Coordinates of C-alpha atoms in Angstrom, one line a residue:
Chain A
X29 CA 76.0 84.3 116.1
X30 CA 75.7 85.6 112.3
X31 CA 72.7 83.4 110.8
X32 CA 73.9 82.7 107.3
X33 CA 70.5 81.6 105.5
X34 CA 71.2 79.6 102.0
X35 CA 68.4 79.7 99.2
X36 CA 68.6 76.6 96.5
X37 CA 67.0 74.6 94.6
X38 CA 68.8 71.4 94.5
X39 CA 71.3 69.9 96.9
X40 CA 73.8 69.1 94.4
X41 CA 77.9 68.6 95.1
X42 CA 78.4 72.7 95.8
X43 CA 75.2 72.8 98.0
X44 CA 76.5 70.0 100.3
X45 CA 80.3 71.6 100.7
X46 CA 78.8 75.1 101.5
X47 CA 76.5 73.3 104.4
X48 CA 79.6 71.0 105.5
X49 CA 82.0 74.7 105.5
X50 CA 79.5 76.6 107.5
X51 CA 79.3 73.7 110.1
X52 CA 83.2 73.4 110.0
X53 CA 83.0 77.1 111.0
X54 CA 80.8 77.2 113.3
X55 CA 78.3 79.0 111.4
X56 CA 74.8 79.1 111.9
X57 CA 73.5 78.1 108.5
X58 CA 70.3 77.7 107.4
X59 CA 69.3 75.7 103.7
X60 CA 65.9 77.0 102.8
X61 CA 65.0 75.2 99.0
X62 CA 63.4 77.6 96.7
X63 CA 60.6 75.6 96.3
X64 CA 58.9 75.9 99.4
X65 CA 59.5 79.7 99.7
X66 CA 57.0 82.5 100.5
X67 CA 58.6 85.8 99.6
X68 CA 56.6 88.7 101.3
X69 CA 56.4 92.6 100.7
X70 CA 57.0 92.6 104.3
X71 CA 59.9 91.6 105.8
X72 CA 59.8 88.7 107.7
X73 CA 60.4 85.5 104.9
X74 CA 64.3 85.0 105.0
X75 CA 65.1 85.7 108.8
X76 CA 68.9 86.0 107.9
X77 CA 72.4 88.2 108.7
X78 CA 72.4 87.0 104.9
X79 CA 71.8 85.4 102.1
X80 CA 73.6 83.4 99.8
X81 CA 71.6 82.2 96.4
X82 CA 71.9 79.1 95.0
X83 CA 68.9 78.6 93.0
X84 CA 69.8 76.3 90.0
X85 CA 67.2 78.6 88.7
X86 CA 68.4 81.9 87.4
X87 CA 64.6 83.3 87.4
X88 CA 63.9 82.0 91.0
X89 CA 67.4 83.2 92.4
X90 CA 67.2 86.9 91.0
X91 CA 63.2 86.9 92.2
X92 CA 65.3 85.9 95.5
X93 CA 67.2 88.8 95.1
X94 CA 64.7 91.3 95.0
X95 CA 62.9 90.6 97.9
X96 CA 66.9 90.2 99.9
X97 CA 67.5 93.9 98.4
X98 CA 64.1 95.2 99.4
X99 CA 64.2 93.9 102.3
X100 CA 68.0 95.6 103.7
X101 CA 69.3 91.6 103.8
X102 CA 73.2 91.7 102.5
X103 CA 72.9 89.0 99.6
X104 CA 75.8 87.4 97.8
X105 CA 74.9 88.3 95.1
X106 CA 73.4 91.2 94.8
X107 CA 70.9 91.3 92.6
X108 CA 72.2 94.3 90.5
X109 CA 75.6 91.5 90.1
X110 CA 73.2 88.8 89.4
X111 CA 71.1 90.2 86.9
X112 CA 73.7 91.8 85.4
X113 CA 75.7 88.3 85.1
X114 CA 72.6 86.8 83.9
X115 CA 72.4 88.2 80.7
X116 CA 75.5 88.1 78.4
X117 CA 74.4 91.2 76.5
X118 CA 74.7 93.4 80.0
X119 CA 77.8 91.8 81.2
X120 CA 79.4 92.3 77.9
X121 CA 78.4 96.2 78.0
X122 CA 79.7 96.4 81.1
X123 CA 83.0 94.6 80.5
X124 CA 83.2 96.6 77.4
X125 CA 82.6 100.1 79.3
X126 CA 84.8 99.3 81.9
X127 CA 87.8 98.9 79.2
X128 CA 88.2 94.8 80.5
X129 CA 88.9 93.2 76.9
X130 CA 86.0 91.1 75.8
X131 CA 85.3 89.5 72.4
X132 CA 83.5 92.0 69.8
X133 CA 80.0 91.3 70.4
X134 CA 76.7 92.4 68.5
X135 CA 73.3 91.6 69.3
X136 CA 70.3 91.8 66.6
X137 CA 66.6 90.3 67.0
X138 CA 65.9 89.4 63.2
X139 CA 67.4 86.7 61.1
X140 CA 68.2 89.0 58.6
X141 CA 69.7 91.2 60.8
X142 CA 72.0 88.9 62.6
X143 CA 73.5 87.5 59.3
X144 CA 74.6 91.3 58.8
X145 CA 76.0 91.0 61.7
X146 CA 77.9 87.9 61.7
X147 CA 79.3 89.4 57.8
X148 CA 80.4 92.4 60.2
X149 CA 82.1 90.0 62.7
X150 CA 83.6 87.8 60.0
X151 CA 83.1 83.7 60.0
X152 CA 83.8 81.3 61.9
X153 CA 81.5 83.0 65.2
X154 CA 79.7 81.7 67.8
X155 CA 75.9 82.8 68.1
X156 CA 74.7 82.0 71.7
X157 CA 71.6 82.6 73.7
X158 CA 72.0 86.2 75.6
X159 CA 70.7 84.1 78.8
X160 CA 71.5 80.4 79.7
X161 CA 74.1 78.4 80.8
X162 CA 76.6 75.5 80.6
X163 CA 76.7 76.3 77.0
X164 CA 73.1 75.4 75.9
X165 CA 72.5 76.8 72.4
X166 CA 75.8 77.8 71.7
X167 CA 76.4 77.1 68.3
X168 CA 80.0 77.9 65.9
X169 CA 79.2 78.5 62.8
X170 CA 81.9 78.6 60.3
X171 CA 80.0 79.9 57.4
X172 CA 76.7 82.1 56.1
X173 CA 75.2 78.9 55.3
X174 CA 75.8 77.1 58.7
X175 CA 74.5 80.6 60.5
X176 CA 70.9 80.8 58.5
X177 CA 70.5 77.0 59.5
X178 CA 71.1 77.9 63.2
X179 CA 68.9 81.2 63.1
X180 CA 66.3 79.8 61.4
X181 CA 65.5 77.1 64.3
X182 CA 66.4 79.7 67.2
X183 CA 63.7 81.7 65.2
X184 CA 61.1 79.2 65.9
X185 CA 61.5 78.8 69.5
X186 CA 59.0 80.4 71.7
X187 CA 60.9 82.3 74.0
X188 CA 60.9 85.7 72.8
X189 CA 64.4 86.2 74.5
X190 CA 65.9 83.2 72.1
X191 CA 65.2 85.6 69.3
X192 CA 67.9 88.1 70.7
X193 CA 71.0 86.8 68.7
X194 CA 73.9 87.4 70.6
X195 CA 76.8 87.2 68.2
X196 CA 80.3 86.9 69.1
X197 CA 83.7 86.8 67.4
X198 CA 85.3 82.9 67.4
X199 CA 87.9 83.1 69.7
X200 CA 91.3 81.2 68.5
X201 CA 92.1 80.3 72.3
X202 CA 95.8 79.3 73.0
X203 CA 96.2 76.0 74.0
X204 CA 98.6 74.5 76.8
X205 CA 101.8 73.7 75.1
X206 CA 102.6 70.2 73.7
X207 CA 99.2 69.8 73.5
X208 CA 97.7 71.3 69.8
X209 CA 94.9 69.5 69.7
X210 CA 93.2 70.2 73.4
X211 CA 91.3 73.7 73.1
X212 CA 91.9 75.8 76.3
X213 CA 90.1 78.0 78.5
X214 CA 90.7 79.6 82.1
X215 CA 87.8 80.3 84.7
X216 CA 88.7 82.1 88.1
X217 CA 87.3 82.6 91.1
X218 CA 87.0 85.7 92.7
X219 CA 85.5 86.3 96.1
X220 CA 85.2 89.7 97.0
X221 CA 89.0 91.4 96.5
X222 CA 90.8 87.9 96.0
X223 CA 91.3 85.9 93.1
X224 CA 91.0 83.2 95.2
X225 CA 92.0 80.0 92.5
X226 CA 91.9 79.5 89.2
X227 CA 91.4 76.8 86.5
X228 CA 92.3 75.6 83.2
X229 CA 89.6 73.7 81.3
X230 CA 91.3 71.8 78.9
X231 CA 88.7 69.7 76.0
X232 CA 89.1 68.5 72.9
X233 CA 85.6 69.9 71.8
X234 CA 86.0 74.1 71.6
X235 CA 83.1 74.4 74.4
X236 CA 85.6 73.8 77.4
X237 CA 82.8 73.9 80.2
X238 CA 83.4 71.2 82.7
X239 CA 79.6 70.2 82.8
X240 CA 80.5 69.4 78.8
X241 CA 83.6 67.4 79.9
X242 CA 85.9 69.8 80.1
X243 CA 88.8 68.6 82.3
X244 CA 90.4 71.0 85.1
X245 CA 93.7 72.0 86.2
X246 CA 95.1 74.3 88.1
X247 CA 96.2 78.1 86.4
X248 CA 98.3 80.0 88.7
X249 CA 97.0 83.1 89.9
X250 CA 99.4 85.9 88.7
X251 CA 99.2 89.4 88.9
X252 CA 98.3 90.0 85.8
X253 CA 95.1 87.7 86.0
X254 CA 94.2 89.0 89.4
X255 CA 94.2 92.4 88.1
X256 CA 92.0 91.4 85.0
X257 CA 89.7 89.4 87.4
X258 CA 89.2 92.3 89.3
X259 CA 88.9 95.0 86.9
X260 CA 86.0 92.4 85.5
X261 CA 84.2 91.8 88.5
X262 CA 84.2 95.5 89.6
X263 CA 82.5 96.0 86.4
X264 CA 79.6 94.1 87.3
X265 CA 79.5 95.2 91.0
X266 CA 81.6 92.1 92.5
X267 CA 81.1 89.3 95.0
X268 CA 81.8 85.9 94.7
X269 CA 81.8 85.6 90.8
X270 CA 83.3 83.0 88.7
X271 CA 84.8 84.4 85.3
X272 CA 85.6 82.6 81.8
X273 CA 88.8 83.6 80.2
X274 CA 90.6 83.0 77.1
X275 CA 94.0 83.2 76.3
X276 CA 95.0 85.1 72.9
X277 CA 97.8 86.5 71.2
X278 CA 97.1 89.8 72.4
X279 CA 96.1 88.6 76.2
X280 CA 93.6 87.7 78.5
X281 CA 89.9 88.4 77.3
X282 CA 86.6 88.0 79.5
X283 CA 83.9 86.6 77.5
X284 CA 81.4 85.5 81.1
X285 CA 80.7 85.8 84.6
X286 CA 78.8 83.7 86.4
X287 CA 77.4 84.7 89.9
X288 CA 75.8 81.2 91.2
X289 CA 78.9 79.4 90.6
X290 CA 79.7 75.4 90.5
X291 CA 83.2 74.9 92.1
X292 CA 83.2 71.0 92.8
X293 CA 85.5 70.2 89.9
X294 CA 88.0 73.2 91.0
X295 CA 88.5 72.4 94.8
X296 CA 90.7 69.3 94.3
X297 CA 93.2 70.9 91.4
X298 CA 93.2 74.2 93.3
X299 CA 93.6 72.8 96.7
X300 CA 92.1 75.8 97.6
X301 CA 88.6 75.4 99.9
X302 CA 86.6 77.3 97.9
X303 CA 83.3 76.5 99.7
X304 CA 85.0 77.6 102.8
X305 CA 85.9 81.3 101.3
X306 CA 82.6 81.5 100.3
X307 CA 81.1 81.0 103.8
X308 CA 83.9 83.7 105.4
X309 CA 83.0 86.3 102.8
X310 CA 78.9 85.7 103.3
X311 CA 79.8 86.3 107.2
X312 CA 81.6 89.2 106.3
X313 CA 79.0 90.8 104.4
X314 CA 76.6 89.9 106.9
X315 CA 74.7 92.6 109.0
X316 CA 76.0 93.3 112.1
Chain B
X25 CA 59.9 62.9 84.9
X26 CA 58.4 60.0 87.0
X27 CA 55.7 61.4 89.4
X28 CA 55.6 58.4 91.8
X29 CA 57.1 58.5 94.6
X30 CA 58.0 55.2 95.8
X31 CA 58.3 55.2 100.0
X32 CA 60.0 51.4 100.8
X33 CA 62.2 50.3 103.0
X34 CA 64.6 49.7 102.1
X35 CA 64.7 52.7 99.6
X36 CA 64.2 51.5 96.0
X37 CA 65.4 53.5 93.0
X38 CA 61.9 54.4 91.4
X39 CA 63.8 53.5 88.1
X40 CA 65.4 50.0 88.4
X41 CA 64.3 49.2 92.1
X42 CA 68.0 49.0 92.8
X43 CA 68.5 49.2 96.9
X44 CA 69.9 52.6 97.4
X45 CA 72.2 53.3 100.8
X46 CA 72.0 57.1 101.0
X47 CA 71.8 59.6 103.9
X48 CA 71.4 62.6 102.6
X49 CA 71.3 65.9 104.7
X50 CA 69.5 68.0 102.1
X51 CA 66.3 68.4 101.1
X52 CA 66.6 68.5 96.7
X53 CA 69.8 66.4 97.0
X54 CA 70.9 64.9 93.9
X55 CA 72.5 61.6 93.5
X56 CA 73.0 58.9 91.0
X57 CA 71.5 55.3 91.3
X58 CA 74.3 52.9 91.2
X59 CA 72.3 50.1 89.6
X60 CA 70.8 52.4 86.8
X61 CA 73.1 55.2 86.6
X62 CA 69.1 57.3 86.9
X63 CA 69.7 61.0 88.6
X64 CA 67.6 60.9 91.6
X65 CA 66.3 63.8 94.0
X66 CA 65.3 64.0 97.6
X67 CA 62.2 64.9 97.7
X68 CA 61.8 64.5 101.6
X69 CA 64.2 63.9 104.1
X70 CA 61.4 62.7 106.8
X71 CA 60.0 60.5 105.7
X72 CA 63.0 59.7 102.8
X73 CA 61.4 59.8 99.5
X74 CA 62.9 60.0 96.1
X75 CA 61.9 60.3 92.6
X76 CA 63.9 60.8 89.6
X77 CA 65.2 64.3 89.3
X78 CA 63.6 66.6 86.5
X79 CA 65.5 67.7 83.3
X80 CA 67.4 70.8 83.2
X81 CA 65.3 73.7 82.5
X82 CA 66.0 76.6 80.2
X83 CA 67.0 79.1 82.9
X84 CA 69.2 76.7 85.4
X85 CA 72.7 77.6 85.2
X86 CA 75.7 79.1 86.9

């Protein structure tokens, strides 16, 4: 029986569904927290067919990853997909050099610098953090003024990596119609060739995420967003990845992927077991 | 972040002493006291000990 091994660090909402899929398929699942871990040079530490990472911790899970690749254990993700998700600057270059449409983008390391930048990329723009999540950091700025403000406390934080100002276009999203004042975005969930469900995250506030409240419904999943979620997830090696989209004028644009993702909020709208795909596709890419 | 671990039966929620009814089935689960509203974590499933769940650090995420 395939031995399906799951590394995390907190048994939140997405942790439990995965453990309930695996037993409602029979699967021999394993949850191993990332706390209590020894990784080895030597095989021997994740006795799996395969791993899936869960680590709330982005560090811990692509540590993880490592060992998995070393080690000839199928991981979902691999850690070329996670590490490439993990940092916005690499996912955007890859988006970008895979001709997926993605928001003009420009990363500089100095204050000075980045204000250049942001004159380049015109005002209002977002300057985010080129690692991080459910929108920590992520700051609009409509003018000069409101951009040397936010610079000038990302400049004192001591994480070197804070001081590599990602800078993005402001994205005027389309919103659902009849409703002007609800800011809109799309996240969908691809595992492996499927676009298996999709979202829209619907918030008042322009950071739709739906740990920030954003509220979900379900997108249908047409051809033309399949072949957009594809295009976007081959360009970061694929797996089970969860991409943010934005409506515009001019189409679809990918601005993030995300390859540990949350799904508890999307499983009721969508209808569609998401933790169960999940669990098929790790057995799938398990060894033989 | 509270470091005591509080080991009663029943369980108490180490921020309001509520009585908490819980069976969890993972180690690290997360779960909100429904007296204080405090995120708490499993800690240990045997023997059952909570304590209240850290703060989000800079690299957790999706």
């Amino acid at each position: 029986m395939t031995h399906i091994g799951m590394v995390y660090s907190r048994g939140r909402v997405e942790e439990k569904m995965l453990q309930e899929a695996a037993q409602r398929q029979g699967v021999q699942f394993t949850a191993v927290q990332d706390d209590t871990l020894i990784l080895d040079l030597d095989p021997g530490a994740l006795p799996f067919d395969a791993v899936l990472e869960r680590s709330v911790s982005t560090t811990r899970g692509l540590y993880v990853l490592k060992f998995c690749g070393a080690h000839g254990i199928p991981a979902i993700n691999r850690h070329a997909v996670a590490a490439a998700c993990a940092d916005k600057t690499e996912t955007s270059l890859k988006l970008r050099r895979a001709g997926v449409p993605t928001p003009r983008t420009k990363v500089a390391f100095e204050q000075e610098s980045a204000l250049a930048a942001l004159d380049q990329l015109g005002y209002p723009a977002v300057i985010k953090p080129t690692t991080g999540s459910w929108a920590r950091m992520v700051a609009r700025v409509d003018s000069r003024r409101e951009a040397e403000q936010i610079l000038e406390h990302r400049s004192e934080l001591p994480n070197p990596v804070q001081q590599v100002y990602y800078l993005q276009e402001y994205v005027n999203k389309l919103g659902a119609a009849g409703e002007p004042t609800l800011h809109r975005d799309l996240r969908a969930f691809v595992v492996g060739d499927e676009t298996i469900a999709a979202i829209w995250r619907n918030s008042p506030h322009w950071i739709t995420n739906t740990a920030r409240g954003g509220k979900a419904s379900v997108c249908p999943v047409t051809p033309e967003l399949h072949d957009l979620c594809q295009r976007a997830a081959a360009a970061v090696g694929g797996g089970v990845l969860a991409l943010d989209l934005m409506e515009t004028s001019a189409g679809l644009v990918c601005h993030e992927i995300n390859h540990t993702m949350e799904f508890r909020n999307s499983v009721a709208p969508t209808g569609v077991d998401i933790p169960g795909k999940i669990i098929e596709y790790c057995v799938r890419q398990a060894k033989a | 972040m509270s470091q005591t671990i509080l080991e009663t039966a029943p369980l108490e929620c180490p921020e309001c002493a509520a009585r908490l009814a819980i069976t969890p089935t993972l180690a690290g689960e997360v779960l909100d006291c429904r007296g204080c509203g405090a995120e708490l974590e499993v800690v240990s499933l045997t023997p059952l000990l909570v304590q209240l769940a850290p703060h989000a650090e800079e690299d957790w995420g999706e």
